[in-house]
XYZ file of C-alpha atoms in Angstrom:
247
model
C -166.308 -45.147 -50.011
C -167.776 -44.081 -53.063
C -171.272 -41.964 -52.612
C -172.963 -44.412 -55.354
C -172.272 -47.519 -53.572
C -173.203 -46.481 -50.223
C -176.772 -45.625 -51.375
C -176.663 -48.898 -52.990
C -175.726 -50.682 -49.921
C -178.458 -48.276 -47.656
C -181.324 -49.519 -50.809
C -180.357 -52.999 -49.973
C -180.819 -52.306 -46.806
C -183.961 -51.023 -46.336
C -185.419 -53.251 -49.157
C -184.179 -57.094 -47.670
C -187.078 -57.817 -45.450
C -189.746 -56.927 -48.231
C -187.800 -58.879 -50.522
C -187.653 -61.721 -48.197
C -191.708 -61.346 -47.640
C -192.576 -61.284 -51.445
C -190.922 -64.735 -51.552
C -191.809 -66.057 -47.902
C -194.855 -68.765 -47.765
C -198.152 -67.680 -47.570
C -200.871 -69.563 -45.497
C -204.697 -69.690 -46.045
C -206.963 -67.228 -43.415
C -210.948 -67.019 -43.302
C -213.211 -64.130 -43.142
C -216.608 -63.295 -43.499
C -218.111 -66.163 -41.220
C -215.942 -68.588 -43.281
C -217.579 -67.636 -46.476
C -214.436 -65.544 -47.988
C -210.776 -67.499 -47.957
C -207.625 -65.707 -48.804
C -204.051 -66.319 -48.817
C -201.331 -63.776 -46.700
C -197.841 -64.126 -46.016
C -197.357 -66.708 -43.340
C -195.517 -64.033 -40.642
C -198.229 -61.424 -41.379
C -201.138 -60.962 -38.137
C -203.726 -60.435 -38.188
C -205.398 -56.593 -36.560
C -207.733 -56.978 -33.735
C -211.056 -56.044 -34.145
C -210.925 -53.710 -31.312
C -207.964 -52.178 -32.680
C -209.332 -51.480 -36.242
C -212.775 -50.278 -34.186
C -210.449 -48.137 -32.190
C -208.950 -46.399 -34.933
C -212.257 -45.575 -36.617
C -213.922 -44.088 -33.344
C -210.597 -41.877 -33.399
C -211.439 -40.337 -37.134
C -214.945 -39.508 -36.422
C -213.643 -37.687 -33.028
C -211.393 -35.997 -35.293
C -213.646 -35.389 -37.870
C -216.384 -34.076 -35.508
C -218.420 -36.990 -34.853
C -219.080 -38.164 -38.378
C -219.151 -41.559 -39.421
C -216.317 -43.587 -40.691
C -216.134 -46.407 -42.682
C -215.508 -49.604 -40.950
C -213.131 -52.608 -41.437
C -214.495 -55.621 -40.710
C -210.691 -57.411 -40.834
C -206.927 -56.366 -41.349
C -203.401 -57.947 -41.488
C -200.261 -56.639 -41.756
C -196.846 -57.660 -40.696
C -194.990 -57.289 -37.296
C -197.137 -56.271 -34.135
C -200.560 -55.238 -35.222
C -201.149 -53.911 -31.857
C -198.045 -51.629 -32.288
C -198.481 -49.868 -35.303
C -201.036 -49.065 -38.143
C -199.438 -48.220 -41.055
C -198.599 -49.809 -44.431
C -197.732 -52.399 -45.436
C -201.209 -53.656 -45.053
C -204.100 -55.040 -45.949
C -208.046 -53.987 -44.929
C -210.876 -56.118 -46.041
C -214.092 -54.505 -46.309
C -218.006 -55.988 -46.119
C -220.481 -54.272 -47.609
C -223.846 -56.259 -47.511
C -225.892 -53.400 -49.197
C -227.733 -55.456 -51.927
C -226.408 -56.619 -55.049
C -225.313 -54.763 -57.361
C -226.824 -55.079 -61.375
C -222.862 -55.573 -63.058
C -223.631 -54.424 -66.251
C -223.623 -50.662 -65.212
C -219.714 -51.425 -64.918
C -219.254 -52.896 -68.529
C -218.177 -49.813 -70.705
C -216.639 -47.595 -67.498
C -215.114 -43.829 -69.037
C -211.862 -43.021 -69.361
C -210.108 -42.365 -66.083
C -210.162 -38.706 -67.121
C -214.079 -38.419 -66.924
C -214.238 -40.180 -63.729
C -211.077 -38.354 -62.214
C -213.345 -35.395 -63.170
C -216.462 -36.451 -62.062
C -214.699 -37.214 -58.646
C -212.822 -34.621 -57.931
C -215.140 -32.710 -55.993
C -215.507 -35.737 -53.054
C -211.595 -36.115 -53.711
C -210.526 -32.522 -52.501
C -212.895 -32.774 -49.720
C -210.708 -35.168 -48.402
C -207.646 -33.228 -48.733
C -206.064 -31.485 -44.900
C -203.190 -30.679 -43.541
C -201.889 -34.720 -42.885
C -203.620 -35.517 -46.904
C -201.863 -33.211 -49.308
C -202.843 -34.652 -52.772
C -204.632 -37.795 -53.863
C -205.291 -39.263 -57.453
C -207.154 -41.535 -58.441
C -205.182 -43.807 -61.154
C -207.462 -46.448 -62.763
C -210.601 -47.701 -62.511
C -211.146 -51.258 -64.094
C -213.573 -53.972 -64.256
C -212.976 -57.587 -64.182
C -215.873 -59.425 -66.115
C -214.143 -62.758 -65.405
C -214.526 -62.590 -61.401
C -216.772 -59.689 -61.201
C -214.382 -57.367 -59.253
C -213.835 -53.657 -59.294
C -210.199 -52.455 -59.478
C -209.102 -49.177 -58.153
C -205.745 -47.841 -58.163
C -204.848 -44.306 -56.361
C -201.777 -42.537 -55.092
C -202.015 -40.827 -51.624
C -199.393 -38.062 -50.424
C -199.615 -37.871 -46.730
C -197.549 -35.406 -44.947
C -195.694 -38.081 -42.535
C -195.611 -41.214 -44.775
C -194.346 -39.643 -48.427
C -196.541 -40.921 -51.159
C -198.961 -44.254 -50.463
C -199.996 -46.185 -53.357
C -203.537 -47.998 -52.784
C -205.316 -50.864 -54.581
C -208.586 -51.969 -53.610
C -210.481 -54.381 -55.556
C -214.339 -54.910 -54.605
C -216.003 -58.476 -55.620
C -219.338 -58.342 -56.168
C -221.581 -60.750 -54.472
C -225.036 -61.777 -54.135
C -225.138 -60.174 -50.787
C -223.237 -56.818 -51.652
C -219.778 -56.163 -52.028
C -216.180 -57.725 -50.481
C -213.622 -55.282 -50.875
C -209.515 -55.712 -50.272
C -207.451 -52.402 -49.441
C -203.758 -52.862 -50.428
C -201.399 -50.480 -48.660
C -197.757 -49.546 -49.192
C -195.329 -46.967 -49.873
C -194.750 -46.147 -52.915
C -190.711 -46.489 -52.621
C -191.553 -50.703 -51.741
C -194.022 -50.473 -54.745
C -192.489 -52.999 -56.707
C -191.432 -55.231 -54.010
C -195.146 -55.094 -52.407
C -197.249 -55.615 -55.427
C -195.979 -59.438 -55.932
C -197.378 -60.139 -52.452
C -200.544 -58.309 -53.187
C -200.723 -59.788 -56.434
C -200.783 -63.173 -55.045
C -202.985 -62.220 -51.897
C -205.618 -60.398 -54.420
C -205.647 -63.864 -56.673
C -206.214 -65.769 -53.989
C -209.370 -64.688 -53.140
C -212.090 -67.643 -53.129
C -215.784 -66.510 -52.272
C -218.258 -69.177 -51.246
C -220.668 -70.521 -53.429
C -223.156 -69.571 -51.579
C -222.604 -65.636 -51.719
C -220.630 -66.301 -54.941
C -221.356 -63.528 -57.561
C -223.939 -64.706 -60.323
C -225.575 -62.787 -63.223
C -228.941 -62.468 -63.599
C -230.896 -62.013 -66.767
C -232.241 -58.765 -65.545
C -228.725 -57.357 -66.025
C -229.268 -57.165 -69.696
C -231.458 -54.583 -69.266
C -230.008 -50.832 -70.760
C -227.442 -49.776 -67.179
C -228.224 -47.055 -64.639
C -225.553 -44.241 -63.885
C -222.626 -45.375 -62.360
C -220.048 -43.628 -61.952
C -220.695 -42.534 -58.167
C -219.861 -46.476 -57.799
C -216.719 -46.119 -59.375
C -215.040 -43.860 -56.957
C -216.689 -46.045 -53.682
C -213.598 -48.094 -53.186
C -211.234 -45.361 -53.787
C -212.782 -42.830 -51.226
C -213.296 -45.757 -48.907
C -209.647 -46.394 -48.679
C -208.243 -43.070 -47.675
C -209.889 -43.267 -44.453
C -207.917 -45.627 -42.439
C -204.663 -44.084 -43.390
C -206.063 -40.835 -42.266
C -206.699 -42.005 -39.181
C -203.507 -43.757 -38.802
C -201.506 -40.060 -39.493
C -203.842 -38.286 -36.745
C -202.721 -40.592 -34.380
C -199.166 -40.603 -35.496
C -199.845 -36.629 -35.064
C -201.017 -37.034 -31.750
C -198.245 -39.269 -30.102
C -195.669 -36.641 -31.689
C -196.901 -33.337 -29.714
């Protein structure tokens, strides 16, 4: 058989149940006490809270006792008691004030803040992360979100393409980490596209600008890097433990 068609046939393959889940029906889940609804493909579970809690207590042992970032809720398809890796989503609650918006009106080119970042960025680099880089950082004046788009190369996994976008709120921020592989890129981002839209945040908590945001913005671009940095973590920990079963 011809060399060209069996690589077709293996590409097929491989890429049938991700095609199947970009068209598959989604169904409607609740976070955040009820205040945050979003929409996830009907056969994705969701990760136990002990499991997610699990994994972050492993990368601060690994990292020496320092403190990780936690995830308040994940979901992912398949067993999420079996496995940790993409495809996934994490979802993120940061209730650390709110945030003044304008500061994120006229961000630099991703140049300046790939530069500005790189320092915390090769911190994070080890023998499991080789390379990271950060993509694009936007913001959404419509709904108030951060967008953040990096490329991770782990060691295991191959390269990892993450997008996290942060809403702001009157409480803080509510982030979403997208995970997947960069070969089931394009067959991934139509389901995160339509998990990322759906997003619906309470009126209550709901994101509303204050006069006081006219006034001339502080320095931001710290903020700018926040989701980015925020994401690498869990798929760290994931490779440790992928490290660990293998010995």
């Amino acid at each position: 058989m011809n060399v060209r068609v069996i690589t077709l046939i293996i590409a097929v393959s491989v890429a049938s149940p991700l095609r199947v889940a970009a068209e598959d029906a989604m169904r409607t889940v609740e976070v955040y006490d009820g205040l945050v609804t979003l929409d996830v493909p009907e056969y994705w579970n969701e990760i136990p809270p002990d499991v997610l809690e699990f994994y972050s207590l492993q990368s601060a042992e690994e990292n020496g006792g320092l403190m990780v970032e936690i995830y308040q809720y994940g979901f992912r398809p398949g067993n999420p008691e079996a496995d940790f890796a993409p495809p996934q989503i994490l979802i993120q609650i940061k209730e650390s004030g709110r945030l003044d918006y304008r500061q994120f009106l006229h961000l630099p080119p991703i140049e300046v803040v790939r530069d500005h970042e790189a320092a915390q960025l090769n911190e994070r680099k080890g023998p499991l992360l080789e390379d990271l880089r950060l993509n694009e950082v936007v913001f959404d004046r419509e709904n108030y979100s951060i967008h953040v788009a990096a490329t991770l190369d782990l060691k295991f996994e191959g390269k990892v393409t993450v997008t996290s976008v942060s809403f702001l709120t009157e409480r803080g921020v509510f982030t979403v980490h997208c995970y997947a592989l960069i070969s089931h890129r394009a067959v991934m981002e139509p389901v995160f596209d339509r998990i990322l839209g759906s997003v619906r945040i309470d009126d209550s908590i709901r994101y509303r600008p204050h006069l006081s945001d006219r006034l001339p913005p502080r320095p931001a671009l710290i903020s700018y890097g926040i989701a980015f940095v925020l994401a690498v973590l869990v798929l760290v920990v994931h490779l440790v433990q992928r490290r660990r079963r293998t010995r």
